Amino acid sequence: MQLEAATIDIGTSRPLVLLHSNDAGELGAHPLDRVRIDHDEGTTTGIVKRTDELVNPGTVGVTEPLHHIHGVVGVTLAGTPQSVRYVRKKLDDIELEAHELEAIVTDIHENRLSDIELSAYVSAVYTNGLSLEETKHLTEAMSGVGQQLRWESPVVADKHSIGGVAGNCVTPILVAIVAEAGLTMPKTSSRAVTSPAGTADVMEVFCDVEFAMADIESIVDETNGCLVWGGGVDLSPVDDEIIRAEYPLSVDPTGQLIASVLSKKRSAGSSHVVIDIPYGEGAKVESLVAARELADDFKRVGVYLEMDIACAITHGTDPVGRGVGPVLEARDVLAVLEGAEDAPESLRVKSVRLADMLLEHCGVDASAADILNSGRALERFRRIITAQNGDPSVESSDLEPGTESATVRASRAGIATRVDNRQLCDLARRAGAPLDVCAGLVIHQTVGNEIALEEPLYTIYAETTTKLEEAKTLADRLEPIRVRSKADALVERR
Amino acid sequence: MQLEAATIDIGTSRPLVLLHSNDAGELGAHPLDRVRIDHDEGTTTGIVKRTDELVNPGTVGVTEPLHHIHGVVGVTLAGTPQSVRYVRKKLDDIELEAHELEAIVTDIHENRLSDIELSAYVSAVYTNGLSLEETKHLTEAMSGVGQQLRWESPVVADKHSIGGVAGNCVTPILVAIVAEAGLTMPKTSSRAVTSPAGTADVMEVFCDVEFAMADIESIVDETNGCLVWGGGVDLSPVDDEIIRAEYPLSVDPTGQLIASVLSKKRSAGSSHVVIDIPYGEGAKVESLVAARELADDFKRVGVYLEMDIACAITHGTDPVGRGVGPVLEARDVLAVLEGAEDAPESLRVKSVRLADMLLEHCGVDASAADILNSGRALERFRRIITAQNGDPSVESSDLEPGTESATVRASRAGIATRVDNRQLCDLARRAGAPLDVCAGLVIHQTVGNEIALEEPLYTIYAETTTKLEEAKTLADRLEPIRVRSKADALVERR
């Protein structure tokens, strides 16, 4: 069928082909079918969207990614991509081969799958699982479509946390220690997706975090380390698309999680990686058994990819550090590096433990505590900040939270029986984090603390009174720090 | 957050809410999250689409279904609907309860699920299956959101075919016989979706098929039957949405199929239904065992819904009738009713058998063959045509196929070992059916026929030379009627 092509912006990054219902009917093209467009510059395949309003009969609309198509073009019905058959195969619970996973990853990368098909992939992987073999092949395929970083040093240290814990900003401390010990640690981190602050958001309080490849190389050259935003280098571009489908379903299947993490590490050129797996009620991994299984799977896939993986199973029920939100977490980080008296102990201890693990794992004989306590880690951190265009003279006391604040106090005496990470994150976000960098929380209690009536539980900080009020309203409905009287402290009575 | 609302047409029937990335970020709203809009007329929930181009910061765009929202409105993050949790539960292979299936059906009906969530539902049902209990509840829920037809007669006859067989237009003959026997048979049929002609497309050759409820009632009052398009009465509106997600994945899970068919029958007020289940290689149901299982499940769900179901397991490997396409099938139908000598025997026999089954099933002591042979079925059919604004004097010889034709002949002598329904349908569609009503095929051979070299296999009819050529080009690549020499006729040798 010959049609006149026109670009139509409907706010999508997908290569959609808009056909008037009459033309679609004549072509036998259903919504989500593919059509082949033969045009001046070659042949392109796109997904059909039927419409009665956006194009007239005789015209074919193409979305922005296909804007190079214009003039009179030939439109014919195209088959379903092979990758959709492989998705169907996975729905049938049949193990996929390497080339089949590769086809799925490539088609996701090229935006060739519709949301229906992408979701079927995620659903199939969630409900039927991925074998270890499949996870290996998927990781390779996902890394294969990304940008690749390569380093001169044979040992490149890296760290990842499975997430779900409020605060927990160990990475800057870890990088400072490990880089000071002489190892190469070019760390890419994410910005907040559902949390009140990603490591990249925290680092942005100190310095720039968006750099191109060449800049990153010279920063690492100069300082052994870096703390940059991973979005600037496209290490595993398919991951974002898959997460987009996982997010509304609240699923995060193990095999996919491993492939997601390790594909990025592989593309980043990391050779030795410590994975932090927080577990516990309310964390992503709920039991110690599940945490151990996940750790073993990470290590197995690592062997296949010739990466040395070590896993740290940590407590995921309590926040790590006191601050939640970019500036508040940055203050904690700097206080630990400064060795300040009021530095949060939980953050210091976890950073040192993970750093020791990573040093040992990389075969370096050094003590993280020594490097930290001697002030050398702080020095190294200041060098990294300088290399990333920040002010190295910053001190933790310079980092002021939002001017609007409210402290929530215990409405009864008792014991803190539970701290809910998710509720704390929701509160910090409601107060404005991460976009309002000075917004967030300071948490005054941890699980097990004995608490008096009216004792402070946590303080909310915001940049505006409106947001403070919104957060306070939410706080009235939540109970992020549960205080129970000692008599109550049995878990359940039925 | 206070924003100015504006309607934006991006060619969707979904209630989407377009937010500028800045506003979405501030709100913490991800793509596919829901937001609550508080406006003059109340509160509405919609699915978020982030954009940098379609709206400016400070403006919220709403799609056509939400066009009643305007002025300054309050926008807040809303939770995930419960139904998404139930979809997730089904992905976890946990049996859903009646109210959970009802919530899913209601939310699909109200367009509240994104494609990601809808596809996860279809994927979960496909991969984990539906129990009989779930199928019953799903059928009830799907019927519950549709329009309900009610009839005075306590016995209302109906028929459904699982489909996948070319030709197979038994329904008009069946309705004529059964209505003439005194039963009420208000038949709603579909138009072609993937086939070259639905029963509604065939009936449209004779008369109108789109009627409102009141008209259908008076047609049935007058003639005991009708043959109308089901799309005019919304019997199971959710079905179309579910099929939209099943289609690209080529899945049609059993429980969903049963719910889809029986929810429509229930809404149509049918009390006694015969289900035609064609089986065989290439048909929807591939084995006799699977056909029997499906039949049993249909009957069990029927008992629960207080509907009498009988199933006819039929051959699905051969086309029924000779014509494929609206006019060509209409000619076969009329020829059988006329008792014409050249009427296709396969269509006559299947119609009579199904009619006898339906009559017996409804407790009517009458012979379908007698009613057909006496010419009374033809008379009844003409009365129905008249009631549906058609010309009752039409004869099969008046129905002329497309003027452009080409006959495909055997390239060797042998036996017709296989007739491929799907390839025949593809060819008929390529020739222009169903939009070009005179286009399609006449099939000259059935499985087992002894065929001489150059003997006609099938004839393609089209309304234009272009389409004839396109169909001929496709025919060169296909082999819808496989002819093998007798020596070759073993199935496989390995």
mmCIF file of N, CA and C in Angstrom, chain B residues 287-375:
data_model
loop_
_atom_site.group_PDB
_atom_site.id
_atom_site.type_symbol
_atom_site.label_atom_id
_atom_site.label_comp_id
_atom_site.label_asym_id
_atom_site.label_seq_id
_atom_site.Cartn_x
_atom_site.Cartn_y
_atom_site.Cartn_z
ATOM 1 N N SER B 287 -5.486 -31.527 19.584
ATOM 2 C CA SER B 287 -5.720 -32.960 19.740
ATOM 3 C C SER B 287 -7.143 -33.240 20.218
ATOM 4 N N LEU B 288 -7.578 -34.461 20.009
ATOM 5 C CA LEU B 288 -8.904 -34.864 20.446
ATOM 6 C C LEU B 288 -8.999 -34.828 21.968
ATOM 7 N N VAL B 289 -7.901 -35.213 22.624
ATOM 8 C CA VAL B 289 -7.878 -35.194 24.094
ATOM 9 C C VAL B 289 -8.110 -33.770 24.603
ATOM 10 N N ALA B 290 -7.380 -32.813 23.999
ATOM 11 C CA ALA B 290 -7.516 -31.417 24.420
ATOM 12 C C ALA B 290 -8.926 -30.906 24.128
ATOM 13 N N ALA B 291 -9.495 -31.332 22.999
ATOM 14 C CA ALA B 291 -10.853 -30.903 22.636
ATOM 15 C C ALA B 291 -11.849 -31.414 23.669
ATOM 16 N N ARG B 292 -11.657 -32.671 24.100
ATOM 17 C CA ARG B 292 -12.567 -33.252 25.102
ATOM 18 C C ARG B 292 -12.455 -32.534 26.443
ATOM 19 N N GLU B 293 -11.229 -32.214 26.830
ATOM 20 C CA GLU B 293 -11.025 -31.483 28.078
ATOM 21 C C GLU B 293 -11.703 -30.124 28.038
ATOM 22 N N LEU B 294 -11.511 -29.442 26.899
ATOM 23 C CA LEU B 294 -12.109 -28.121 26.744
ATOM 24 C C LEU B 294 -13.635 -28.222 26.824
ATOM 25 N N ALA B 295 -14.184 -29.264 26.168
ATOM 26 C CA ALA B 295 -15.637 -29.469 26.175
ATOM 27 C C ALA B 295 -16.143 -29.671 27.600
ATOM 28 N N ASP B 296 -15.426 -30.492 28.351
ATOM 29 C CA ASP B 296 -15.839 -30.765 29.736
ATOM 30 C C ASP B 296 -15.815 -29.482 30.576
ATOM 31 N N ASP B 297 -14.752 -28.675 30.378
ATOM 32 C CA ASP B 297 -14.645 -27.429 31.138
ATOM 33 C C ASP B 297 -15.792 -26.473 30.780
ATOM 34 N N PHE B 298 -16.091 -26.397 29.491
ATOM 35 C CA PHE B 298 -17.215 -25.546 29.062
ATOM 36 C C PHE B 298 -18.495 -25.969 29.775
ATOM 37 N N LYS B 299 -18.716 -27.280 29.829
ATOM 38 C CA LYS B 299 -19.948 -27.780 30.431
ATOM 39 C C LYS B 299 -19.998 -27.507 31.930
ATOM 40 N N ARG B 300 -18.841 -27.664 32.590
ATOM 41 C CA ARG B 300 -18.796 -27.426 34.038
ATOM 42 C C ARG B 300 -19.091 -25.970 34.370
ATOM 43 N N VAL B 301 -18.459 -25.067 33.608
ATOM 44 C CA VAL B 301 -18.716 -23.649 33.872
ATOM 45 C C VAL B 301 -20.181 -23.332 33.551
ATOM 46 N N GLY B 302 -20.702 -23.981 32.516
ATOM 47 C CA GLY B 302 -22.110 -23.802 32.153
ATOM 48 C C GLY B 302 -23.045 -24.164 33.303
ATOM 49 N N VAL B 303 -22.779 -25.297 33.942
ATOM 50 C CA VAL B 303 -23.616 -25.743 35.066
ATOM 51 C C VAL B 303 -23.642 -24.658 36.143
ATOM 52 N N TYR B 304 -22.441 -24.116 36.443
ATOM 53 C CA TYR B 304 -22.324 -23.085 37.475
ATOM 54 C C TYR B 304 -23.157 -21.854 37.134
ATOM 55 N N LEU B 305 -23.178 -21.516 35.824
ATOM 56 C CA LEU B 305 -23.906 -20.320 35.388
ATOM 57 C C LEU B 305 -25.367 -20.618 35.038
ATOM 58 N N GLU B 306 -25.775 -21.868 35.317
ATOM 59 C CA GLU B 306 -27.128 -22.311 34.972
ATOM 60 C C GLU B 306 -27.428 -22.151 33.502
ATOM 61 N N MET B 307 -26.443 -22.520 32.675
ATOM 62 C CA MET B 307 -26.649 -22.581 31.230
ATOM 63 C C MET B 307 -26.417 -24.020 30.788
ATOM 64 N N ASP B 308 -27.252 -24.505 29.856
ATOM 65 C CA ASP B 308 -27.067 -25.859 29.334
ATOM 66 C C ASP B 308 -26.115 -25.810 28.152
ATOM 67 N N ILE B 309 -24.959 -26.428 28.318
ATOM 68 C CA ILE B 309 -23.954 -26.395 27.252
ATOM 69 C C ILE B 309 -23.800 -27.791 26.664
ATOM 70 N N ALA B 310 -23.812 -27.880 25.338
ATOM 71 C CA ALA B 310 -23.439 -29.120 24.670
ATOM 72 C C ALA B 310 -22.301 -28.782 23.715
ATOM 73 N N CYS B 311 -21.349 -29.697 23.584
ATOM 74 C CA CYS B 311 -20.216 -29.408 22.710
ATOM 75 C C CYS B 311 -20.145 -30.388 21.561
ATOM 76 N N ALA B 312 -19.863 -29.866 20.377
ATOM 77 C CA ALA B 312 -19.661 -30.702 19.195
ATOM 78 C C ALA B 312 -18.182 -30.638 18.859
ATOM 79 N N ILE B 313 -17.509 -31.767 18.974
ATOM 80 C CA ILE B 313 -16.101 -31.807 18.574
ATOM 81 C C ILE B 313 -16.070 -32.171 17.095
ATOM 82 N N THR B 314 -15.488 -31.297 16.287
ATOM 83 C CA THR B 314 -15.551 -31.470 14.829
ATOM 84 C C THR B 314 -14.146 -31.474 14.230
ATOM 85 N N HIS B 315 -14.068 -31.836 12.940
ATOM 86 C CA HIS B 315 -12.769 -31.840 12.253
ATOM 87 C C HIS B 315 -12.339 -30.415 11.941
ATOM 88 N N GLY B 316 -11.139 -30.068 12.333
ATOM 89 C CA GLY B 316 -10.680 -28.699 12.126
ATOM 90 C C GLY B 316 -9.562 -28.591 11.108
ATOM 91 N N THR B 317 -9.281 -29.677 10.409
ATOM 92 C CA THR B 317 -8.144 -29.637 9.488
ATOM 93 C C THR B 317 -8.550 -29.229 8.081
ATOM 94 N N ASP B 318 -9.814 -29.384 7.756
ATOM 95 C CA ASP B 318 -10.323 -29.092 6.405
ATOM 96 C C ASP B 318 -11.254 -27.891 6.464
ATOM 97 N N PRO B 319 -11.277 -27.074 5.431
ATOM 98 C CA PRO B 319 -12.296 -26.014 5.396
ATOM 99 C C PRO B 319 -13.694 -26.635 5.320
ATOM 100 N N VAL B 320 -14.695 -25.882 5.772
ATOM 101 C CA VAL B 320 -16.086 -26.324 5.654
ATOM 102 C C VAL B 320 -16.774 -25.403 4.661
ATOM 103 N N GLY B 321 -17.366 -25.988 3.631
ATOM 104 C CA GLY B 321 -17.855 -25.187 2.513
ATOM 105 C C GLY B 321 -16.735 -24.971 1.524
ATOM 106 N N ARG B 322 -17.087 -24.331 0.395
ATOM 107 C CA ARG B 322 -16.058 -24.124 -0.633
ATOM 108 C C ARG B 322 -15.542 -22.696 -0.653
ATOM 109 N N GLY B 323 -16.429 -21.763 -0.333
ATOM 110 C CA GLY B 323 -16.055 -20.351 -0.448
ATOM 111 C C GLY B 323 -15.362 -19.829 0.801
ATOM 112 N N VAL B 324 -14.467 -18.858 0.605
ATOM 113 C CA VAL B 324 -13.822 -18.151 1.712
ATOM 114 C C VAL B 324 -13.868 -16.665 1.366
ATOM 115 N N GLY B 325 -14.530 -15.881 2.190
ATOM 116 C CA GLY B 325 -14.762 -14.466 1.891
ATOM 117 C C GLY B 325 -16.256 -14.189 1.955
ATOM 118 N N PRO B 326 -16.670 -12.940 2.227
ATOM 119 C CA PRO B 326 -18.086 -12.669 2.505
ATOM 120 C C PRO B 326 -19.061 -13.165 1.424
ATOM 121 N N VAL B 327 -18.908 -12.724 0.177
ATOM 122 C CA VAL B 327 -19.868 -13.111 -0.863
ATOM 123 C C VAL B 327 -19.772 -14.594 -1.177
ATOM 124 N N LEU B 328 -18.551 -15.104 -1.227
ATOM 125 C CA LEU B 328 -18.359 -16.513 -1.576
ATOM 126 C C LEU B 328 -18.951 -17.428 -0.518
ATOM 127 N N GLU B 329 -18.863 -17.028 0.755
ATOM 128 C CA GLU B 329 -19.472 -17.846 1.809
ATOM 129 C C GLU B 329 -20.986 -17.680 1.808
ATOM 130 N N ALA B 330 -21.449 -16.451 1.526
ATOM 131 C CA ALA B 330 -22.889 -16.199 1.454
ATOM 132 C C ALA B 330 -23.512 -17.063 0.358
ATOM 133 N N ARG B 331 -22.803 -17.216 -0.768
ATOM 134 C CA ARG B 331 -23.297 -18.046 -1.869
ATOM 135 C C ARG B 331 -23.428 -19.498 -1.429
ATOM 136 N N ASP B 332 -22.441 -20.014 -0.689
ATOM 137 C CA ASP B 332 -22.506 -21.383 -0.162
ATOM 138 C C ASP B 332 -23.709 -21.557 0.760
ATOM 139 N N VAL B 333 -23.893 -20.578 1.660
ATOM 140 C CA VAL B 333 -24.988 -20.643 2.627
ATOM 141 C C VAL B 333 -26.327 -20.738 1.911
ATOM 142 N N LEU B 334 -26.513 -19.855 0.934
ATOM 143 C CA LEU B 334 -27.801 -19.810 0.231
ATOM 144 C C LEU B 334 -28.008 -21.076 -0.596
ATOM 145 N N ALA B 335 -26.923 -21.576 -1.193
ATOM 146 C CA ALA B 335 -27.019 -22.801 -1.995
ATOM 147 C C ALA B 335 -27.494 -23.969 -1.129
ATOM 148 N N VAL B 336 -26.949 -24.052 0.095
ATOM 149 C CA VAL B 336 -27.366 -25.134 0.999
ATOM 150 C C VAL B 336 -28.845 -24.968 1.350
ATOM 151 N N LEU B 337 -29.263 -23.735 1.662
ATOM 152 C CA LEU B 337 -30.665 -23.493 2.032
ATOM 153 C C LEU B 337 -31.592 -23.781 0.850
ATOM 154 N N GLU B 338 -31.126 -23.459 -0.362
ATOM 155 C CA GLU B 338 -31.929 -23.712 -1.569
ATOM 156 C C GLU B 338 -31.984 -25.197 -1.903
ATOM 157 N N GLY B 339 -31.081 -25.982 -1.334
ATOM 158 C CA GLY B 339 -30.971 -27.381 -1.714
ATOM 159 C C GLY B 339 -30.399 -27.535 -3.115
ATOM 160 N N ALA B 340 -29.597 -26.570 -3.535
ATOM 161 C CA ALA B 340 -29.013 -26.604 -4.879
ATOM 162 C C ALA B 340 -28.126 -27.825 -5.030
ATOM 163 N N GLU B 341 -28.062 -28.337 -6.246
ATOM 164 C CA GLU B 341 -27.299 -29.562 -6.476
ATOM 165 C C GLU B 341 -25.822 -29.396 -6.197
ATOM 166 N N ASP B 342 -25.296 -28.190 -6.516
ATOM 167 C CA ASP B 342 -23.866 -27.981 -6.326
ATOM 168 C C ASP B 342 -23.547 -27.351 -4.960
ATOM 169 N N ALA B 343 -24.501 -27.378 -4.039
ATOM 170 C CA ALA B 343 -24.245 -26.833 -2.695
ATOM 171 C C ALA B 343 -23.152 -27.663 -2.020
ATOM 172 N N PRO B 344 -22.228 -27.013 -1.278
ATOM 173 C CA PRO B 344 -21.137 -27.790 -0.673
ATOM 174 C C PRO B 344 -21.654 -28.718 0.417
ATOM 175 N N GLU B 345 -21.375 -30.002 0.208
ATOM 176 C CA GLU B 345 -21.883 -31.046 1.089
ATOM 177 C C GLU B 345 -21.355 -30.893 2.520
ATOM 178 N N SER B 346 -20.076 -30.508 2.657
ATOM 179 C CA SER B 346 -19.487 -30.397 4.003
ATOM 180 C C SER B 346 -20.245 -29.361 4.837
ATOM 181 N N LEU B 347 -20.648 -28.270 4.211
ATOM 182 C CA LEU B 347 -21.365 -27.218 4.928
ATOM 183 C C LEU B 347 -22.778 -27.700 5.291
ATOM 184 N N ARG B 348 -23.416 -28.399 4.333
ATOM 185 C CA ARG B 348 -24.771 -28.898 4.584
ATOM 186 C C ARG B 348 -24.770 -29.902 5.741
ATOM 187 N N VAL B 349 -23.860 -30.849 5.674
ATOM 188 C CA VAL B 349 -23.818 -31.911 6.684
ATOM 189 C C VAL B 349 -23.526 -31.330 8.071
ATOM 190 N N LYS B 350 -22.538 -30.437 8.148
ATOM 191 C CA LYS B 350 -22.181 -29.895 9.463
ATOM 192 C C LYS B 350 -23.332 -29.071 10.036
ATOM 193 N N SER B 351 -23.994 -28.275 9.180
ATOM 194 C CA SER B 351 -25.110 -27.453 9.652
ATOM 195 C C SER B 351 -26.235 -28.318 10.195
ATOM 196 N N VAL B 352 -26.575 -29.385 9.453
ATOM 197 C CA VAL B 352 -27.672 -30.265 9.868
ATOM 198 C C VAL B 352 -27.332 -30.971 11.184
ATOM 199 N N ARG B 353 -26.083 -31.435 11.304
ATOM 200 C CA ARG B 353 -25.676 -32.136 12.520
ATOM 201 C C ARG B 353 -25.744 -31.213 13.745
ATOM 202 N N LEU B 354 -25.212 -29.988 13.566
ATOM 203 C CA LEU B 354 -25.233 -29.048 14.688
ATOM 204 C C LEU B 354 -26.665 -28.637 15.030
ATOM 205 N N ALA B 355 -27.496 -28.470 14.000
ATOM 206 C CA ALA B 355 -28.895 -28.082 14.234
ATOM 207 C C ALA B 355 -29.635 -29.182 14.988
ATOM 208 N N ASP B 356 -29.407 -30.426 14.578
ATOM 209 C CA ASP B 356 -30.044 -31.557 15.276
ATOM 210 C C ASP B 356 -29.629 -31.575 16.747
ATOM 211 N N MET B 357 -28.324 -31.342 16.956
ATOM 212 C CA MET B 357 -27.817 -31.314 18.331
ATOM 213 C C MET B 357 -28.501 -30.231 19.154
ATOM 214 N N LEU B 358 -28.627 -29.059 18.560
ATOM 215 C CA LEU B 358 -29.199 -27.927 19.279
ATOM 216 C C LEU B 358 -30.691 -28.160 19.553
ATOM 217 N N LEU B 359 -31.389 -28.715 18.550
ATOM 218 C CA LEU B 359 -32.817 -29.004 18.719
ATOM 219 C C LEU B 359 -33.028 -30.011 19.847
ATOM 220 N N GLU B 360 -32.255 -31.076 19.799
ATOM 221 C CA GLU B 360 -32.368 -32.123 20.810
ATOM 222 C C GLU B 360 -32.036 -31.561 22.192
ATOM 223 N N HIS B 361 -30.968 -30.762 22.211
ATOM 224 C CA HIS B 361 -30.487 -30.148 23.442
ATOM 225 C C HIS B 361 -31.566 -29.257 24.066
ATOM 226 N N CYS B 362 -32.363 -28.632 23.211
ATOM 227 C CA CYS B 362 -33.435 -27.746 23.694
ATOM 228 C C CYS B 362 -34.732 -28.512 23.922
ATOM 229 N N GLY B 363 -34.696 -29.843 23.695
ATOM 230 C CA GLY B 363 -35.882 -30.664 23.938
ATOM 231 C C GLY B 363 -36.938 -30.540 22.859
ATOM 232 N N VAL B 364 -36.541 -30.222 21.643
ATOM 233 C CA VAL B 364 -37.505 -30.098 20.545
ATOM 234 C C VAL B 364 -37.392 -31.335 19.654
ATOM 235 N N ASP B 365 -38.507 -31.970 19.399
ATOM 236 C CA ASP B 365 -38.509 -33.184 18.593
ATOM 237 C C ASP B 365 -38.741 -32.801 17.130
ATOM 238 N N ALA B 366 -37.663 -32.532 16.421
ATOM 239 C CA ALA B 366 -37.790 -32.150 15.017
ATOM 240 C C ALA B 366 -36.531 -32.575 14.293
ATOM 241 N N SER B 367 -36.620 -32.773 12.977
ATOM 242 C CA SER B 367 -35.466 -33.196 12.195
ATOM 243 C C SER B 367 -34.940 -32.023 11.387
ATOM 244 N N ALA B 368 -33.690 -31.690 11.610
ATOM 245 C CA ALA B 368 -33.083 -30.562 10.892
ATOM 246 C C ALA B 368 -33.090 -30.815 9.393
ATOM 247 N N ALA B 369 -32.796 -32.056 8.995
ATOM 248 C CA ALA B 369 -32.746 -32.381 7.572
ATOM 249 C C ALA B 369 -34.112 -32.145 6.935
ATOM 250 N N ASP B 370 -35.181 -32.556 7.639
ATOM 251 C CA ASP B 370 -36.542 -32.357 7.096
ATOM 252 C C ASP B 370 -36.831 -30.879 6.899
ATOM 253 N N ILE B 371 -36.475 -30.091 7.921
ATOM 254 C CA ILE B 371 -36.756 -28.646 7.839
ATOM 255 C C ILE B 371 -35.975 -28.015 6.688
ATOM 256 N N LEU B 372 -34.730 -28.496 6.509
ATOM 257 C CA LEU B 372 -33.905 -27.955 5.427
ATOM 258 C C LEU B 372 -34.436 -28.411 4.069
ATOM 259 N N ASN B 373 -34.668 -29.724 3.936
ATOM 260 C CA ASN B 373 -35.056 -30.287 2.637
ATOM 261 C C ASN B 373 -36.429 -29.804 2.171
ATOM 262 N N SER B 374 -37.313 -29.521 3.119
ATOM 263 C CA SER B 374 -38.666 -29.075 2.759
ATOM 264 C C SER B 374 -38.687 -27.641 2.243
ATOM 265 N N GLY B 375 -37.548 -26.958 2.365
ATOM 266 C CA GLY B 375 -37.520 -25.546 1.932
ATOM 267 C C GLY B 375 -37.994 -24.589 3.009
#
